[in-house]
PDB file of C-alpha atoms in Angstrom:
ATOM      1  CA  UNK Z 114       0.000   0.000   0.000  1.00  0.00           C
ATOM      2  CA  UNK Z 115       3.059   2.423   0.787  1.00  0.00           C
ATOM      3  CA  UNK Z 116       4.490   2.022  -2.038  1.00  0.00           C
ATOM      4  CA  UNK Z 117       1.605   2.404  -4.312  1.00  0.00           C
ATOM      5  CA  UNK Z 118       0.633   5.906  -2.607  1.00  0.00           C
ATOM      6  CA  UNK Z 119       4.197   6.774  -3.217  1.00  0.00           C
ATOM      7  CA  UNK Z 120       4.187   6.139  -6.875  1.00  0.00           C
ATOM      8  CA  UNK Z 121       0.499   8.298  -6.849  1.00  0.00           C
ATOM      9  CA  UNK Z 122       1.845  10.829  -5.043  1.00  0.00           C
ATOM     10  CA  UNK Z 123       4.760  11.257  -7.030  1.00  0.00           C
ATOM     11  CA  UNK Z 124       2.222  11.608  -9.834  1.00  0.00           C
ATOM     12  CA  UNK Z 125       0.498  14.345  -7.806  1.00  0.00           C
ATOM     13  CA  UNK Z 126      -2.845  11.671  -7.823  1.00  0.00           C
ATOM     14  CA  UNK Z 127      -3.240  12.703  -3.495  1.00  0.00           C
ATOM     15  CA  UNK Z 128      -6.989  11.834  -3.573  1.00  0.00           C
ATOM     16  CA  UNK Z 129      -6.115   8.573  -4.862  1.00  0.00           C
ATOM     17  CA  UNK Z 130      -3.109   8.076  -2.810  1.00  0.00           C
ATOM     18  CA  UNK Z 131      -5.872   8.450   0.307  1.00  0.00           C
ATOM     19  CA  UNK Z 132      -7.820   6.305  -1.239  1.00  0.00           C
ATOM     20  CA  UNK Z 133      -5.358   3.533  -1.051  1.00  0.00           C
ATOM     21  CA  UNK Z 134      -3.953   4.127   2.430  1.00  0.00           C
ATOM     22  CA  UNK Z 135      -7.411   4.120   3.771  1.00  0.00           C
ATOM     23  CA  UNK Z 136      -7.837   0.652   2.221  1.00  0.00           C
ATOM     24  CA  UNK Z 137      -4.184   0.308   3.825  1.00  0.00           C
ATOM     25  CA  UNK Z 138      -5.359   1.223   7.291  1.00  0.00           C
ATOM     26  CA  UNK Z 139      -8.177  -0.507   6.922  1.00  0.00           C
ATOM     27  CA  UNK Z 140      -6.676  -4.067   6.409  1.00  0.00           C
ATOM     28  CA  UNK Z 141      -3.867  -3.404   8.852  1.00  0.00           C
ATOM     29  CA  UNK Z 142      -4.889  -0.807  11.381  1.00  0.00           C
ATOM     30  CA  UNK Z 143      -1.750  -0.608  13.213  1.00  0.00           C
ATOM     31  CA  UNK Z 144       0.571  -0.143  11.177  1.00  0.00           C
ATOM     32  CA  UNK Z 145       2.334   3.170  12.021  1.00  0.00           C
ATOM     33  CA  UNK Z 146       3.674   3.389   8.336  1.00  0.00           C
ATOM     34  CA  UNK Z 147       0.625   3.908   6.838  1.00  0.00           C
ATOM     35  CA  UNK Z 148      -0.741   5.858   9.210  1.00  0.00           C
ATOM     36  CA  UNK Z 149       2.605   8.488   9.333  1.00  0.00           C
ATOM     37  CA  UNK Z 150       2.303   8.086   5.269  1.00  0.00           C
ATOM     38  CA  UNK Z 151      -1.527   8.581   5.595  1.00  0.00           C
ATOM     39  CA  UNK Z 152      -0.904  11.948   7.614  1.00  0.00           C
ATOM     40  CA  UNK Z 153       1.603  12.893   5.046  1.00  0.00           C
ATOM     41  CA  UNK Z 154      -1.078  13.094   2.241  1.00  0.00           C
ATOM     42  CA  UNK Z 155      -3.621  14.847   4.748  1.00  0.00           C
ATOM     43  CA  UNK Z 156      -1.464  17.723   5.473  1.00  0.00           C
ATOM     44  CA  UNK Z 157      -0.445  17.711   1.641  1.00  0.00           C
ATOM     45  CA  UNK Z 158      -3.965  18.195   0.865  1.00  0.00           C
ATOM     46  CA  UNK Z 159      -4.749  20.544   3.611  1.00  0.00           C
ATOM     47  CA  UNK Z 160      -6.408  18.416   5.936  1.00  0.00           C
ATOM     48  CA  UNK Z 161      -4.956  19.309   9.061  1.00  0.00           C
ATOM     49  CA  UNK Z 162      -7.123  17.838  11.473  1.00  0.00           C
ATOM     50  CA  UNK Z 163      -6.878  14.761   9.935  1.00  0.00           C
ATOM     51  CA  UNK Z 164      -3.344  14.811   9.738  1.00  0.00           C
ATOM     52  CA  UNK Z 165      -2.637  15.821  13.029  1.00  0.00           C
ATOM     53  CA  UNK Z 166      -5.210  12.485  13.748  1.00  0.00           C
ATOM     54  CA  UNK Z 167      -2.649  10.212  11.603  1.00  0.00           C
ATOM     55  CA  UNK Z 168       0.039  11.191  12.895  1.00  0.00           C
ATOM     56  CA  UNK Z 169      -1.038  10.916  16.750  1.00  0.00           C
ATOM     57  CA  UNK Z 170      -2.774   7.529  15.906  1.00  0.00           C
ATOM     58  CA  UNK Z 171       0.628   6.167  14.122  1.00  0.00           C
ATOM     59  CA  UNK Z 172       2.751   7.547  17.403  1.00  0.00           C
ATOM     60  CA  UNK Z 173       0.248   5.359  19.863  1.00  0.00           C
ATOM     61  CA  UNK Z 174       1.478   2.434  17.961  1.00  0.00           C
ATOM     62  CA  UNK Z 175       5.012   2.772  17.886  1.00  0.00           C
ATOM     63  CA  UNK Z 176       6.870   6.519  18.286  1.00  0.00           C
ATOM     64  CA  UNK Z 177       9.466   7.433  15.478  1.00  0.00           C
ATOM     65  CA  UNK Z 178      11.887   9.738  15.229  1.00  0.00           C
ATOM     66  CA  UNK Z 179      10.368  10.797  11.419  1.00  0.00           C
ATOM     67  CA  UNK Z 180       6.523  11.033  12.406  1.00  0.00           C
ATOM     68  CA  UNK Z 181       7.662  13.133  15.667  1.00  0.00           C
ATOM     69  CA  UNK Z 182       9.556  15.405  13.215  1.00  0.00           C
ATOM     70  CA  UNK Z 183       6.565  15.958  10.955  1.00  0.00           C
ATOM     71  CA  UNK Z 184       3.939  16.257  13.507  1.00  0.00           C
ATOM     72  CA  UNK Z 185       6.284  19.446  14.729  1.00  0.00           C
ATOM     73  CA  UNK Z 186       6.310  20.849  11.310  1.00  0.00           C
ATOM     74  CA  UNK Z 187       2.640  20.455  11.068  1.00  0.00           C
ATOM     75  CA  UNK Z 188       2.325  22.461  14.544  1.00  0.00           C
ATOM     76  CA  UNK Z 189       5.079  25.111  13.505  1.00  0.00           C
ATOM     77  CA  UNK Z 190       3.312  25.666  10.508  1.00  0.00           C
ATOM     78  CA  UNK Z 191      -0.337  24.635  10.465  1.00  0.00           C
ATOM     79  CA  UNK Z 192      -1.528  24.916  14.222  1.00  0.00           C
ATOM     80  CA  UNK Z 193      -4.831  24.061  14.716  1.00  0.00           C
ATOM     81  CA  UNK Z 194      -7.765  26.622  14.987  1.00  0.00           C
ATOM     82  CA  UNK Z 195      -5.889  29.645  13.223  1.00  0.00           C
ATOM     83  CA  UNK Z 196      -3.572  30.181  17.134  1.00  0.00           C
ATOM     84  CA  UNK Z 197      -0.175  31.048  16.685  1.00  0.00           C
ATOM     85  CA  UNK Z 198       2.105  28.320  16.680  1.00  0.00           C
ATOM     86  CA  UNK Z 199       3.048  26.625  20.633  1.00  0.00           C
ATOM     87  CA  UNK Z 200       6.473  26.745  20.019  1.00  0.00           C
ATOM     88  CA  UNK Z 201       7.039  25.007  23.568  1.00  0.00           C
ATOM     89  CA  UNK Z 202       5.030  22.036  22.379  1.00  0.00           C
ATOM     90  CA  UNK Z 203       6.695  22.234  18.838  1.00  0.00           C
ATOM     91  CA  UNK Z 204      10.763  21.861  20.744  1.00  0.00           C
ATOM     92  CA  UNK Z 205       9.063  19.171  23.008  1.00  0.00           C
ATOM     93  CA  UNK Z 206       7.974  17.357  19.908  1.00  0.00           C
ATOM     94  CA  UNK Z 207      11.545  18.132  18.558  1.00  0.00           C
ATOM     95  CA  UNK Z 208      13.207  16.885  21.594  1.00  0.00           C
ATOM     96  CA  UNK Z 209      10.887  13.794  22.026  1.00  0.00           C
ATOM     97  CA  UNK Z 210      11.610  12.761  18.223  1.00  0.00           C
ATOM     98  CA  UNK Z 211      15.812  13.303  19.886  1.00  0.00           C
ATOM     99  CA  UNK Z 212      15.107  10.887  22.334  1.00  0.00           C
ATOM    100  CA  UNK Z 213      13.959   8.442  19.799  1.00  0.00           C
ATOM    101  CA  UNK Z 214      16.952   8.338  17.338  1.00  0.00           C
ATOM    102  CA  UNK Z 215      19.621  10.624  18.897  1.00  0.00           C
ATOM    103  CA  UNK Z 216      21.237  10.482  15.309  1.00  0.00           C
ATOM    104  CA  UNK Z 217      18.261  11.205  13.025  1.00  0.00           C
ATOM    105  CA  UNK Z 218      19.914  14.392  11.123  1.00  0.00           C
ATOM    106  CA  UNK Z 219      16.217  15.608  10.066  1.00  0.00           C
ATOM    107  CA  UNK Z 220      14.846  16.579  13.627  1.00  0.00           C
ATOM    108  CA  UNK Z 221      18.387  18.262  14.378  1.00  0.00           C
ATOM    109  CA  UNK Z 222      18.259  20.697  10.482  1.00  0.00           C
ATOM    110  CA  UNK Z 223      14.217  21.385  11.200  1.00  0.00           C
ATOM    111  CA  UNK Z 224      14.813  21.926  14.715  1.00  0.00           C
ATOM    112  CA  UNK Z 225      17.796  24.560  14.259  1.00  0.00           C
ATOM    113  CA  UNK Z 226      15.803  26.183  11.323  1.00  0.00           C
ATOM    114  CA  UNK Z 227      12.642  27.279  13.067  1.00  0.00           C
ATOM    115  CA  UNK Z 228      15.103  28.449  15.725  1.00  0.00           C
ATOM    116  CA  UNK Z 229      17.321  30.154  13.487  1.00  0.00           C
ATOM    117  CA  UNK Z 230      14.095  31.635  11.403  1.00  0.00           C
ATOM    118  CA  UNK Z 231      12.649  32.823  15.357  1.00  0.00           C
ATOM    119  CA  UNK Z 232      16.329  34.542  15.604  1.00  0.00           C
ATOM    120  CA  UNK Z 233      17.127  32.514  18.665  1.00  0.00           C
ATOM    121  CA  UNK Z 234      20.718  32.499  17.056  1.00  0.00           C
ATOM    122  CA  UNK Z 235      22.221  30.619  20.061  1.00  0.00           C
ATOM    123  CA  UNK Z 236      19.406  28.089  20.572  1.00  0.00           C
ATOM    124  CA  UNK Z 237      19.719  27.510  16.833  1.00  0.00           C
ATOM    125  CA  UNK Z 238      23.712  27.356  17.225  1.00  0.00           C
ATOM    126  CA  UNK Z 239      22.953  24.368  20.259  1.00  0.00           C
ATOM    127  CA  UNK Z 240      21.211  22.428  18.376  1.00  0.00           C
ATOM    128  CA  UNK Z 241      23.009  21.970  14.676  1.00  0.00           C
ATOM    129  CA  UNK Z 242      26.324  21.588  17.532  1.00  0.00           C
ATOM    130  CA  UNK Z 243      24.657  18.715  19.204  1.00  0.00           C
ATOM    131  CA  UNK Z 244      23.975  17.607  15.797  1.00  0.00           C
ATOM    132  CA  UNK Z 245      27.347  17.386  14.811  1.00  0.00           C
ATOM    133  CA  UNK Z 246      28.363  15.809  18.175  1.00  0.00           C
ATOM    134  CA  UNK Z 247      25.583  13.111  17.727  1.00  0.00           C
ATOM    135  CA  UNK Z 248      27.782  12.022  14.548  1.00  0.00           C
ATOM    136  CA  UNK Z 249      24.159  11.569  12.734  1.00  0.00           C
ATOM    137  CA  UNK Z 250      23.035  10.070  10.039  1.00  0.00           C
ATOM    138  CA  UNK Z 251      22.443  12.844   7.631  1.00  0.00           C
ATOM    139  CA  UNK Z 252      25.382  14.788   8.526  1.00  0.00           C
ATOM    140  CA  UNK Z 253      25.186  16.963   5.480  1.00  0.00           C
ATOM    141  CA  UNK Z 254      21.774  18.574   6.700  1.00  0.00           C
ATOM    142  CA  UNK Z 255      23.495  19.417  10.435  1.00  0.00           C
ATOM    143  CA  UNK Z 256      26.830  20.735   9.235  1.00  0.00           C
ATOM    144  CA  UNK Z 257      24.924  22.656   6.306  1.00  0.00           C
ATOM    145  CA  UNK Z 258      22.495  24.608   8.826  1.00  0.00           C
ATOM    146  CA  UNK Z 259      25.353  25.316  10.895  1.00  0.00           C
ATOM    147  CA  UNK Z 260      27.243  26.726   8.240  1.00  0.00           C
ATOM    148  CA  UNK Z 261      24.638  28.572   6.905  1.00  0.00           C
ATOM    149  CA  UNK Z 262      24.050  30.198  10.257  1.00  0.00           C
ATOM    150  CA  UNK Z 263      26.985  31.792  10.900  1.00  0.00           C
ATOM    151  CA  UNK Z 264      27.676  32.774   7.721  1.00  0.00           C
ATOM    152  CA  UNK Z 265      24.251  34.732   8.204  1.00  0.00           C
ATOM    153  CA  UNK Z 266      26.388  36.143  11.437  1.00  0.00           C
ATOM    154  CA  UNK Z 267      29.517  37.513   8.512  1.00  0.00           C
ATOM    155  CA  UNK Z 268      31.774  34.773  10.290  1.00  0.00           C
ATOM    156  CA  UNK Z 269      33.320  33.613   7.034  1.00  0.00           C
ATOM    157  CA  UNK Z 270      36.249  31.920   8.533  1.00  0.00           C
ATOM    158  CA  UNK Z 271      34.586  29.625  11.426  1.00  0.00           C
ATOM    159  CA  UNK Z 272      31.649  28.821   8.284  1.00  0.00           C
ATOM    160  CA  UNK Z 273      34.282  27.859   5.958  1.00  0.00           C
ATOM    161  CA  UNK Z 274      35.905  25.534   8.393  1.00  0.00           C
ATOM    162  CA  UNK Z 275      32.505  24.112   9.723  1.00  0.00           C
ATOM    163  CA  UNK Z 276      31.468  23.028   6.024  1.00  0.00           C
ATOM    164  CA  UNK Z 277      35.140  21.954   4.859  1.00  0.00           C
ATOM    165  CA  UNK Z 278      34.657  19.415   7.895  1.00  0.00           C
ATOM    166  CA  UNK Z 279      31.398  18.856   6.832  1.00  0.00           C
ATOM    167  CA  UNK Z 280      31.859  17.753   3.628  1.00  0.00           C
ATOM    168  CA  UNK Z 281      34.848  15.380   5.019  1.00  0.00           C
ATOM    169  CA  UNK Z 282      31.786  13.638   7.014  1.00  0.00           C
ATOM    170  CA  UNK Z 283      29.917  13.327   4.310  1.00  0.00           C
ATOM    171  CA  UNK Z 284      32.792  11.690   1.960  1.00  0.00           C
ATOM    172  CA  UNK Z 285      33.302   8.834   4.671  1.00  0.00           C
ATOM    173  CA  UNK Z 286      29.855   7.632   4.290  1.00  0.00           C
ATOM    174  CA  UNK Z 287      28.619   8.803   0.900  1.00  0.00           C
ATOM    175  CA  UNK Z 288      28.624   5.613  -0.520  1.00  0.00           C
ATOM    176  CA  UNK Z 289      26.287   4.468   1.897  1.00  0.00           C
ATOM    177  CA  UNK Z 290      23.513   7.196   1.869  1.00  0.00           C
ATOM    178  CA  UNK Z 291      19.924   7.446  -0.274  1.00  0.00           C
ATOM    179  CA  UNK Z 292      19.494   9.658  -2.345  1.00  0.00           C
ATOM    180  CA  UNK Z 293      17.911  12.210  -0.603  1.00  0.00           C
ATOM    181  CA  UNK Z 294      20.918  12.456   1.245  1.00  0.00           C
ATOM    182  CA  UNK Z 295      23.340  12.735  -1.288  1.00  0.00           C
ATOM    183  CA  UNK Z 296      20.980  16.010  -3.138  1.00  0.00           C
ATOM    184  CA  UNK Z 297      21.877  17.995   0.751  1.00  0.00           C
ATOM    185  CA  UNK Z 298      25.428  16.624  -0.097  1.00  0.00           C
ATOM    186  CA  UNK Z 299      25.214  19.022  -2.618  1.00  0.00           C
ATOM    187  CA  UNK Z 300      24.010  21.838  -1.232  1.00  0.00           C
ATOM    188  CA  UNK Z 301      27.274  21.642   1.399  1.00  0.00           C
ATOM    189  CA  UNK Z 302      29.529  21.377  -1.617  1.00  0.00           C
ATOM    190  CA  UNK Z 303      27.574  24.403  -3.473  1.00  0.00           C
ATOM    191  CA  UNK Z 304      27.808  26.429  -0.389  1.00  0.00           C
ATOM    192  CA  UNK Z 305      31.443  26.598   0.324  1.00  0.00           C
ATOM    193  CA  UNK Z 306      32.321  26.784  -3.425  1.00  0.00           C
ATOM    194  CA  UNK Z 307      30.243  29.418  -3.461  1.00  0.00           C
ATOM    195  CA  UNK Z 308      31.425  31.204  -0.041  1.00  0.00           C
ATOM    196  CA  UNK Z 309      35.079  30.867  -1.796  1.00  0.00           C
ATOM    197  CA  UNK Z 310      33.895  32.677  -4.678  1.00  0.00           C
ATOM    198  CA  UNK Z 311      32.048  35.753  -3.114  1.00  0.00           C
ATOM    199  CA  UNK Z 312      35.465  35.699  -0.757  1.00  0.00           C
ATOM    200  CA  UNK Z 313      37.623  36.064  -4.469  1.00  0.00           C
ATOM    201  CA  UNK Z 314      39.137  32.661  -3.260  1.00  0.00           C
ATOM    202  CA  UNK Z 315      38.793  31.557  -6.996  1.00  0.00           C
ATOM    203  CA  UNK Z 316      40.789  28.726  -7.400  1.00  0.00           C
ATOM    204  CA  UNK Z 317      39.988  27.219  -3.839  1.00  0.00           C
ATOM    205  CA  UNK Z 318      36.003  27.401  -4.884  1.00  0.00           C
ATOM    206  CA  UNK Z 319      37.244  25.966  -8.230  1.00  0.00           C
ATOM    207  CA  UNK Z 320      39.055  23.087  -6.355  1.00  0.00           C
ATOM    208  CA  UNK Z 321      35.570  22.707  -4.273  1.00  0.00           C
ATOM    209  CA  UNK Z 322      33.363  22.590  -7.729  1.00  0.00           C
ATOM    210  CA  UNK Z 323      35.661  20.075  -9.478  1.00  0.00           C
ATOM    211  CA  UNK Z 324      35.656  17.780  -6.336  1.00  0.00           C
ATOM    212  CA  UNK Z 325      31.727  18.399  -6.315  1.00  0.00           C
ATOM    213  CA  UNK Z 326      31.100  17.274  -9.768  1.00  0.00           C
ATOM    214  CA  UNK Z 327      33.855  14.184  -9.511  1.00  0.00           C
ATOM    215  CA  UNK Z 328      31.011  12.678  -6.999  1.00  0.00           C
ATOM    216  CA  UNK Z 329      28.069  14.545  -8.758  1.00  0.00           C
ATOM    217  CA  UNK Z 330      28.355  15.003 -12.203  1.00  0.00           C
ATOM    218  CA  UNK Z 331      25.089  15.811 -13.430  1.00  0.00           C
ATOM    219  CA  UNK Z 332      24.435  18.500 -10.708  1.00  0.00           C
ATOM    220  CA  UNK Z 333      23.020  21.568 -11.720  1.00  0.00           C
ATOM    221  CA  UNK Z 334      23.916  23.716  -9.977  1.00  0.00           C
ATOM    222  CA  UNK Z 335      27.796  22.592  -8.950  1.00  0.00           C
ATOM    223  CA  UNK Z 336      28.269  23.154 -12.685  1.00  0.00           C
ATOM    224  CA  UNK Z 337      26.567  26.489 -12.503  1.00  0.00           C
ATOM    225  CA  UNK Z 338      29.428  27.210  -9.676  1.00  0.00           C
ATOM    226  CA  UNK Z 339      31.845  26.186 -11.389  1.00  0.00           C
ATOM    227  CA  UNK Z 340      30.731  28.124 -14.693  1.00  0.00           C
ATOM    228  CA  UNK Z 341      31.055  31.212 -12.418  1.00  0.00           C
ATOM    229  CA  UNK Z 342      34.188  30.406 -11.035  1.00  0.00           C
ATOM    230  CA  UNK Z 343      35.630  30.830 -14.592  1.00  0.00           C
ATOM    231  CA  UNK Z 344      33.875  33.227 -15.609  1.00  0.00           C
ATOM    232  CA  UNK Z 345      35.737  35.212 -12.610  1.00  0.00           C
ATOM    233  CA  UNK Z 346      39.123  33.288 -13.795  1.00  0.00           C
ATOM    234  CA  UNK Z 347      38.421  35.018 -17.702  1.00  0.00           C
ATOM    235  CA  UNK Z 348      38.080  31.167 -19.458  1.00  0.00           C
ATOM    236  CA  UNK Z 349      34.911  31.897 -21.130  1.00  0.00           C
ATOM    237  CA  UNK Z 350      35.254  28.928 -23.331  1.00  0.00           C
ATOM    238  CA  UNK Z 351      35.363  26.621 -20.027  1.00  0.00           C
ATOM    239  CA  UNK Z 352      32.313  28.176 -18.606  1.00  0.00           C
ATOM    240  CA  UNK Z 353      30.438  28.313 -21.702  1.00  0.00           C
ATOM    241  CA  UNK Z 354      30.728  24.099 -21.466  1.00  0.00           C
ATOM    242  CA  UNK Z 355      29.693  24.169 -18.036  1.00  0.00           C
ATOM    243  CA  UNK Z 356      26.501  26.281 -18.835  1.00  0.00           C
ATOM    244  CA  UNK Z 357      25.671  24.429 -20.941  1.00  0.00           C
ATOM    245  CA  UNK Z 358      25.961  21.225 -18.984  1.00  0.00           C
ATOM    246  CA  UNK Z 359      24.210  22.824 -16.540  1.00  0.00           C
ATOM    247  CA  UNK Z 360      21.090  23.759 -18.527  1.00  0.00           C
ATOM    248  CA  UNK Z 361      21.010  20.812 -20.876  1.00  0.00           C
TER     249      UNK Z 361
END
């Protein structure tokens, strides 16, 4: 059933990827899959109620780390009865889904974000660090926010060296990760080629773009850095190929 609501959804078919997870929940009731999938398509279709009713109902079978994580998004973002967002019961939720997989790199990147986004710059700072000490799973997320954030602060020198370690993480286990994984891979590699080049540290971001597109070749936008890098180093010729990598 998970699968083929996946495959709907993925066509954009939500009404008849609720159809099927009903039948789903109906034949196997307890199943916290179906029912975190089931809230999924709720909250995609703007059903928060029953959403927030999947979700609770999967968590009173079994908690997880990933339903935990999108119940607090659906809080943060979609509280119920037009209130502003409990952001006390949104970090609990956070801090519960923690508890529950101390390495799941998800909760840690949402849970730094809405703190970042609240400007609770130290809060935010806490938790992409325990993050990073957690060694997690998606280590590209936690060392991304991080960097992000205090390059938002103008400190260039402690961003640089939080994403340079960063993407050393990610190199020692990219042969193991999905794919989703590997995509915020890219962003890490994007964003310190890209902090090189606004710093006129050409040929270090050029370095940084070339490793990139060793491991990723078809990204679009690692050859769109890299295209800018040369276009800064005067080989027009060389970015002209990369652009049009990029687009085609």
């Amino acid at each position: 059933f998970n699968a083929w609501a996946k495959l709907e959804v993925k066509a954009g078919n939500l009404s008849k990827a609720r159809d099927i997870l009903r039948q789903g929940i109906r034949d196997f009731p307890r199943d916290k899959s179906l029912l975190q999938a089931a809230g999924k398509v709720e909250e995609r279709l703007g059903n928060y109620a029953g959403a927030r009713e999947m979700y609770s109902s999967s968590l009173s079978v079994e908690p997880s780390a990933v339903t935990l994580v999108a119940y607090a998004l659906l809080e943060l973002h979609h509280p119920s009865e037009g209130k502003p967002a409990d952001i006390g019961k949104v970090r609990k939720l956070f801090e519960e889904a923690l508890l529950v997989d101390p390495r799941h790199g998800p909760a840690y990147n949402a849970y730094g974000n809405m703190e970042f986004q609240r400007g609770d710059i130290e809060r935010a700072r806490d938790v992409f660090q325990r993050g990073v000490s957690a060694h997690c799973t998606d280590a590209a997320s936690v060392y991304h926010g991080l960097g992000k954030l205090e390059l938002s602060l103008g400190n260039t020198v402690t961003a640089r060296d939080i994403l340079r370690k960063g993407l050393k993480e990610v190199e020692k286990h990219e042969a193991m990760m999905e794919n989703n994984q590997l995509k915020r891979a890219v962003f890490l590699a994007h964003t310190l080629g890209m902090l090189e080049l606004n710093s006129n540290r050409v040929e270090e971001a050029r370095a940084i773009f070339t490793k990139g597109l060793s491991r990723h070749p078809n990204s679009s936008q690692l050859l769109l850095g890299a295209a800018m890098g040369e276009v800064k180093l005067g080989n027009e010729d060389d970015a002209r190929r990369y652009f049009e990598r990029a687009v085609n």
